[in-house]
Amino acid sequence: MIRKRPAKKAKNGYTYQVYFYYRDIFDKRKYYSKSGFLTKKEAQIHETEMKSRLKEKGSLNQETNKTFNEVFKEFMETEGDRFALNTIEKKERTFKKYIRNSFGTSKITLFSNYAFLQEIFNGFEDKTMSIVRATKDIIKNVTSFAIKMGYIDNSPISLVTLKVIEKEKKEMNVVPFEVFLKAYNELEDCYAITIAIGYYTGMRIAEILALKKDDIDFENNLISINNQLIYSGRNIKDYQVVSKLKTKKSKDFIPLNDQLKDLLIEYLKTHHSKYICQKNNQFYYVSNLDRILKREYDFTFHNLRHTFASTLYENDVDIKTTQELLRHSNVNTTLNVYTHLKETKKLDTINNVFKTKDVKSMPKMKIN
């Protein structure tokens, strides 16, 4: 229905309002209203459009002036608990640094517009790919939530082009055993046992740092993963061990192999901290370990998890077993890892096939 409404700012003293009642997909009675149309024809067009959308989708968007920042806060309060605490901390950090004081003040309704979204990422050309992807993930999270809440109809975030000029240095994905062994022999004991557990189990560092001696069953050769360390804060005193892990699948028992078993038995003869990998009876800065590994040995701790997956793949371990050992909640994550490893192996194979023993036998490059 359409009716006139008094409007002092309008030239003729009134505008038109569209209003009607309807029942949503849950059979709840709802009311829709929008004012400010200068002509009756404009109001009629809008009414037809809304009723057509209602017939198609069974509901209508709420009129909202909320900003992206406000919807982000709603999203984190409503759905934040589905993320691991370290992941929440990273999202909050990215939001505060790259979103909150820039495009975060824009209305959420703008985020259903492709051109607007693309313009955001056009301004990210000087950022690293990891920053751009982290920002995109947050926008995807928030816009998906906004669609569920009826603030917007859709989000073309998946269509945007990521324009990144600065390229991050490619990290070594697989850590050769010789490199791991060199690092293990040269690092401080607490660091050495940490990377040994990572190399032989594929565990995440947050899980490793929360391990206690009681979590290791030397008789049955099992490691019980029950907790993780939240280490996002800058102060070690703020570090805390929690029972909430990355996913439900993360909490599990994994096998303790003979090599790691021997290392742990020897290590625990002289180290008696509350948590196995502590330094001087307290946690160490996780970022320090990664800096040392990258600077001295050219790999990061997460590369050890990838190395573990690669070792399983190279030894023809099936995907289901690999999923259980890596404790991926979704088998697609494991499939993606195996696909990457498969492509890498193809490249290595073709390079080896055409490898020339004598450089002199290579054809000379033509010069135009």
Coordinates of C-alpha atoms in Angstrom, one line a residue:
M1 CA 0.0 0.0 0.0
I2 CA 1.0 3.6 -0.6
R3 CA 0.1 6.7 1.3
K4 CA 1.1 10.4 1.5
R5 CA 3.2 11.6 4.5
P6 CA 3.8 15.2 5.5
A7 CA 7.4 16.3 4.8
K8 CA 8.5 19.9 5.5
K9 CA 11.7 19.6 3.3
A10 CA 9.7 18.4 0.3
K11 CA 8.8 21.0 -2.3
N12 CA 5.1 20.1 -2.3
G13 CA 5.0 19.5 1.4
Y14 CA 4.7 15.7 1.3
T15 CA 6.3 12.4 0.2
Y16 CA 5.0 8.9 -0.4
Q17 CA 5.4 5.9 1.9
V18 CA 5.3 2.2 0.9
Y19 CA 4.0 -0.1 3.7
F20 CA 2.5 -3.6 4.0
Y21 CA 2.3 -6.6 6.3
Y22 CA 3.6 -10.0 5.3
R23 CA 4.5 -13.4 6.8
D24 CA 8.1 -14.6 6.6
I25 CA 9.4 -18.1 5.9
F26 CA 8.8 -18.9 9.6
D27 CA 5.1 -17.8 9.3
K28 CA 5.8 -14.8 11.5
R29 CA 3.8 -11.6 10.8
K30 CA 6.2 -8.8 9.7
Y31 CA 5.8 -5.2 8.7
Y32 CA 7.7 -3.5 5.9
S33 CA 7.8 0.3 5.5
K34 CA 9.9 2.8 3.6
S35 CA 9.3 6.5 3.2
G36 CA 10.7 9.4 1.3
F37 CA 9.6 8.8 -2.3
L38 CA 9.0 12.1 -4.1
T39 CA 6.4 10.7 -6.5
K40 CA 3.7 8.1 -6.3
K41 CA 5.3 6.3 -9.3
E42 CA 8.6 5.9 -7.5
A43 CA 6.7 4.4 -4.6
Q44 CA 4.8 2.0 -6.8
I45 CA 8.0 0.8 -8.5
H46 CA 9.6 0.2 -5.1
E47 CA 6.5 -1.6 -3.8
T48 CA 6.5 -3.9 -6.9
E49 CA 10.2 -4.6 -6.4
M50 CA 9.9 -5.5 -2.7
K51 CA 6.8 -7.7 -3.2
S52 CA 8.7 -9.5 -6.0
R53 CA 11.7 -10.0 -3.8
L54 CA 9.4 -11.2 -1.0
K55 CA 7.9 -13.8 -3.3
E56 CA 11.3 -15.0 -4.4
K57 CA 13.1 -15.1 -1.0
G58 CA 10.4 -15.3 1.5
S59 CA 11.8 -12.3 3.5
L60 CA 12.9 -8.7 3.1
N61 CA 16.0 -6.9 4.3
Q62 CA 15.8 -4.9 7.5
E63 CA 16.3 -1.2 7.0
T64 CA 19.6 -0.5 8.7
N65 CA 22.1 2.3 9.0
K66 CA 24.6 0.0 10.8
T67 CA 28.3 0.3 9.8
F68 CA 30.6 -2.6 9.0
N69 CA 32.3 -2.0 12.4
E70 CA 28.9 -2.5 14.2
V71 CA 28.1 -5.6 12.3
F72 CA 31.6 -7.0 12.9
K73 CA 31.0 -6.6 16.6
E74 CA 27.6 -8.3 16.3
F75 CA 29.3 -11.1 14.3
M76 CA 32.0 -11.7 16.9
E77 CA 29.6 -11.7 19.8
T78 CA 27.2 -14.1 18.0
E79 CA 29.5 -16.4 16.1
G80 CA 33.0 -15.7 17.4
D81 CA 33.0 -18.8 19.6
R82 CA 33.2 -21.1 16.6
F83 CA 36.8 -19.9 16.1
A84 CA 39.9 -20.9 18.1
L85 CA 41.0 -18.2 20.6
N86 CA 44.2 -17.6 18.7
T87 CA 42.2 -17.1 15.5
I88 CA 39.9 -14.7 17.2
E89 CA 42.9 -12.7 18.4
K90 CA 44.3 -12.5 14.8
K91 CA 40.9 -11.4 13.5
E92 CA 40.7 -8.7 16.1
R93 CA 44.2 -7.5 15.4
T94 CA 43.6 -7.4 11.6
F95 CA 40.3 -5.6 12.2
K96 CA 41.8 -2.9 14.4
K97 CA 44.8 -2.3 12.2
Y98 CA 43.4 -2.4 8.7
I99 CA 39.6 -2.1 8.9
R100 CA 38.1 -0.2 11.9
N101 CA 39.4 3.3 11.1
S102 CA 39.2 3.0 7.3
F103 CA 36.3 1.3 5.4
G104 CA 34.9 0.0 8.7
T105 CA 32.9 3.2 9.2
S106 CA 31.0 2.6 5.9
K107 CA 27.4 1.4 6.0
I108 CA 27.0 -2.4 5.7
T109 CA 24.6 -2.0 2.8
L110 CA 27.5 -0.8 0.6
F111 CA 29.2 -4.2 1.0
S112 CA 26.7 -5.8 -1.5
N113 CA 28.2 -3.5 -4.2
Y114 CA 31.0 -5.1 -6.2
A115 CA 32.6 -1.7 -7.3
F116 CA 32.7 -0.6 -3.6
L117 CA 34.5 -3.8 -2.5
Q118 CA 36.9 -3.8 -5.4
E119 CA 37.8 -0.2 -4.6
I120 CA 38.7 -1.3 -1.0
F121 CA 41.2 -3.9 -2.4
N122 CA 42.6 -1.5 -5.0
G123 CA 43.9 0.4 -2.0
F124 CA 45.7 -2.6 -0.6
E125 CA 48.4 -2.8 -3.4
D126 CA 51.2 -2.0 -0.9
K127 CA 50.1 -4.7 1.6
T128 CA 51.4 -8.3 1.7
M129 CA 49.2 -11.1 0.4
S130 CA 48.7 -12.5 4.0
I131 CA 47.2 -9.1 5.1
V132 CA 45.0 -8.9 2.1
R133 CA 43.7 -12.4 2.5
A134 CA 43.1 -11.9 6.3
T135 CA 41.1 -8.8 5.5
K136 CA 39.1 -10.5 2.8
D137 CA 38.3 -13.4 5.2
I138 CA 36.9 -10.9 7.7
I139 CA 34.8 -9.2 5.1
K140 CA 33.5 -12.6 4.0
N141 CA 32.6 -13.5 7.6
V142 CA 30.8 -10.3 8.3
T143 CA 28.9 -10.0 5.0
S144 CA 27.7 -13.7 5.3
F145 CA 26.5 -12.8 8.8
A146 CA 24.8 -9.6 7.4
I147 CA 23.0 -11.7 4.8
K148 CA 21.7 -14.0 7.6
M149 CA 20.6 -11.0 9.6
G150 CA 18.8 -9.5 6.6
Y151 CA 20.9 -6.4 6.4
I152 CA 22.0 -7.1 2.8
D153 CA 20.9 -9.5 0.0
N154 CA 24.2 -10.7 -1.2
S155 CA 28.0 -10.1 -1.2
P156 CA 30.2 -10.3 -4.3
I157 CA 33.4 -10.5 -2.1
S158 CA 34.4 -13.7 -3.9
L159 CA 34.5 -11.8 -7.2
V160 CA 37.1 -9.1 -6.2
T161 CA 40.5 -9.1 -7.7
L162 CA 43.4 -9.0 -5.2
K163 CA 45.9 -6.5 -6.5
V164 CA 49.1 -7.0 -4.6
I165 CA 52.4 -5.6 -5.9
E166 CA 54.6 -6.6 -3.0
K167 CA 55.4 -10.3 -3.1
E168 CA 56.1 -12.2 0.1
K169 CA 59.3 -14.3 0.1
K170 CA 58.3 -17.9 -0.6
E171 CA 58.9 -20.0 2.4
M172 CA 60.3 -23.5 2.4
N173 CA 57.3 -25.8 2.6
V174 CA 59.1 -29.0 3.3
V175 CA 62.0 -29.1 5.9
P176 CA 64.7 -31.6 4.9
F177 CA 65.7 -34.0 7.7
E178 CA 69.3 -32.7 7.6
V179 CA 68.0 -29.1 8.2
F180 CA 65.7 -30.2 11.0
L181 CA 68.6 -32.2 12.6
K182 CA 71.0 -29.3 12.4
A183 CA 68.4 -27.0 14.1
Y184 CA 67.6 -29.6 16.7
N185 CA 71.3 -30.0 17.7
E186 CA 72.0 -26.3 17.8
L187 CA 68.9 -24.9 19.5
E188 CA 68.3 -24.5 23.2
D189 CA 66.7 -27.6 24.7
C190 CA 63.2 -26.1 25.1
Y191 CA 63.3 -25.0 21.4
A192 CA 64.8 -28.3 20.2
I193 CA 62.2 -30.5 21.8
T194 CA 59.4 -28.2 20.5
I195 CA 60.5 -28.6 16.9
A196 CA 61.1 -32.3 17.4
I197 CA 57.5 -32.8 18.5
G198 CA 56.3 -30.7 15.5
Y199 CA 58.5 -32.7 13.1
Y200 CA 57.4 -36.1 14.3
T201 CA 53.7 -35.4 15.0
G202 CA 52.6 -32.5 12.8
M203 CA 51.0 -30.9 15.9
R204 CA 50.3 -27.1 16.0
I205 CA 52.7 -25.1 18.2
A206 CA 49.9 -23.9 20.5
E207 CA 49.0 -27.6 21.2
I208 CA 52.7 -28.6 21.7
L209 CA 53.3 -25.8 24.2
A210 CA 50.3 -26.9 26.3
L211 CA 51.6 -30.5 26.7
K212 CA 52.3 -31.9 30.1
K213 CA 54.3 -35.0 31.0
D214 CA 50.9 -36.7 31.9
D215 CA 49.8 -36.2 28.3
I216 CA 52.5 -38.6 27.1
D217 CA 51.6 -42.3 27.5
F218 CA 55.0 -43.9 27.1
E219 CA 53.6 -47.4 27.8
N220 CA 51.0 -47.3 25.0
N221 CA 52.9 -44.9 22.8
L222 CA 50.2 -42.2 22.6
I223 CA 50.1 -38.4 23.0
S224 CA 46.9 -37.0 24.3
I225 CA 46.0 -33.5 22.9
N226 CA 43.6 -31.8 25.3
N227 CA 44.7 -28.1 25.5
Q228 CA 46.4 -25.3 23.7
L229 CA 48.3 -22.2 24.7
I230 CA 46.9 -18.8 23.9
Y231 CA 50.0 -16.7 23.1
S232 CA 48.7 -13.7 21.1
G233 CA 49.5 -11.2 23.9
R234 CA 52.8 -9.4 24.0
N235 CA 53.3 -10.2 27.7
I236 CA 54.2 -13.8 28.6
K237 CA 52.2 -13.3 31.8
D238 CA 49.1 -13.0 29.6
Y239 CA 49.7 -16.4 28.1
Q240 CA 47.1 -19.0 29.2
V241 CA 46.4 -22.7 28.6
V242 CA 42.8 -23.4 27.6
S243 CA 40.9 -26.6 26.8
K244 CA 39.2 -25.1 23.7
L245 CA 41.1 -26.3 20.6
K246 CA 41.1 -25.1 17.0
T247 CA 38.3 -27.6 16.0
K248 CA 36.4 -30.4 17.7
K249 CA 38.6 -32.8 15.7
S250 CA 41.7 -31.3 17.3
K251 CA 41.1 -33.0 20.6
D252 CA 42.4 -36.5 20.1
F253 CA 45.1 -39.2 20.8
I254 CA 47.9 -39.4 18.3
P255 CA 50.7 -42.0 18.0
L256 CA 54.1 -41.5 19.7
N257 CA 56.7 -42.9 17.3
D258 CA 60.0 -44.5 18.5
Q259 CA 62.3 -41.6 17.5
L260 CA 60.3 -38.9 19.4
K261 CA 59.8 -41.3 22.3
D262 CA 63.5 -41.6 22.8
L263 CA 64.0 -37.9 22.6
L264 CA 61.3 -37.2 25.1
I265 CA 62.6 -39.8 27.6
E266 CA 66.0 -38.3 27.5
Y267 CA 64.8 -34.7 27.7
L268 CA 62.5 -35.4 30.7
K269 CA 65.4 -36.8 32.7
T270 CA 66.7 -33.2 33.2
H271 CA 63.6 -31.0 32.6
H272 CA 60.8 -31.0 35.1
S273 CA 58.7 -27.9 34.2
K274 CA 54.9 -28.0 34.5
Y275 CA 54.7 -27.9 30.7
I276 CA 57.2 -30.0 28.7
C277 CA 58.5 -27.2 26.5
Q278 CA 58.9 -24.4 29.0
K279 CA 62.1 -22.4 29.4
N280 CA 63.2 -21.8 33.0
N281 CA 59.7 -23.0 34.2
Q282 CA 57.8 -20.4 32.1
F283 CA 56.6 -20.1 28.6
Y284 CA 58.8 -18.5 26.0
Y285 CA 57.9 -16.0 23.3
V286 CA 56.6 -18.1 20.3
S287 CA 57.6 -15.3 17.9
N288 CA 61.2 -15.6 19.1
L289 CA 61.4 -19.2 18.1
D290 CA 60.0 -18.5 14.6
R291 CA 62.4 -15.6 14.1
I292 CA 65.3 -17.9 15.0
L293 CA 64.1 -20.7 12.8
K294 CA 63.6 -18.4 9.8
R295 CA 66.9 -16.5 10.3
E296 CA 69.2 -19.4 11.0
Y297 CA 67.5 -22.4 9.2
D298 CA 65.1 -20.8 6.6
F299 CA 61.9 -22.4 7.7
T300 CA 59.0 -21.5 10.0
F301 CA 57.4 -23.7 12.7
H302 CA 54.3 -24.2 10.6
N303 CA 56.5 -25.7 7.8
L304 CA 57.0 -28.7 10.2
R305 CA 53.3 -29.5 10.0
H306 CA 53.5 -29.3 6.2
T307 CA 56.6 -31.5 6.3
F308 CA 54.7 -34.1 8.4
A309 CA 51.9 -34.1 5.8
S310 CA 54.5 -34.4 3.0
T311 CA 56.2 -37.3 4.7
L312 CA 52.9 -39.2 4.9
Y313 CA 52.1 -38.4 1.2
E314 CA 55.6 -39.6 0.1
N315 CA 55.0 -42.9 1.9
D316 CA 51.6 -43.5 0.3
V317 CA 49.5 -43.0 3.5
D318 CA 45.9 -42.7 2.5
I319 CA 43.9 -39.5 2.8
K320 CA 41.6 -40.7 5.6
T321 CA 44.6 -41.7 7.8
T322 CA 46.3 -38.4 7.0
Q323 CA 43.2 -36.5 8.0
E324 CA 43.1 -38.3 11.3
L325 CA 46.8 -37.8 12.0
L326 CA 46.6 -34.1 11.1
R327 CA 43.2 -33.8 12.9
H328 CA 41.6 -31.8 10.1
S329 CA 37.9 -31.4 10.8
N330 CA 37.1 -31.4 7.0
V331 CA 38.6 -33.9 4.6
N332 CA 38.7 -31.2 2.0
T333 CA 41.5 -29.5 3.9
T334 CA 43.5 -32.7 3.7
L335 CA 42.7 -33.1 0.0
N336 CA 43.9 -29.5 -0.6
V337 CA 47.2 -30.4 1.1
Y338 CA 47.6 -33.5 -1.0
T339 CA 46.7 -31.7 -4.2
H340 CA 49.4 -29.1 -3.5
L341 CA 52.0 -31.9 -2.8
K342 CA 50.9 -33.8 -5.9
E343 CA 51.5 -30.7 -8.1
T344 CA 54.9 -30.1 -6.5
K345 CA 55.8 -33.8 -7.1
K346 CA 54.8 -33.4 -10.8
L347 CA 57.1 -30.4 -11.2
D348 CA 60.0 -32.2 -9.5
T349 CA 59.4 -35.2 -11.7
I350 CA 59.4 -33.3 -15.0
N351 CA 62.5 -31.3 -13.9
N352 CA 64.3 -34.5 -13.1
V353 CA 63.3 -36.1 -16.4
F354 CA 64.8 -33.2 -18.4
K355 CA 67.7 -32.6 -16.2
T356 CA 70.9 -32.2 -18.3
K357 CA 74.1 -33.8 -17.0
D358 CA 76.3 -31.5 -19.0
V359 CA 75.4 -27.8 -19.2
K360 CA 77.4 -27.6 -22.5
S361 CA 74.9 -29.9 -24.2
M362 CA 72.1 -27.5 -23.7
P363 CA 70.8 -25.8 -26.8
K364 CA 72.0 -22.2 -27.2
M365 CA 69.5 -19.5 -26.6
K366 CA 68.5 -17.7 -29.8
I367 CA 69.0 -13.9 -29.8
N368 CA 66.8 -11.8 -32.0

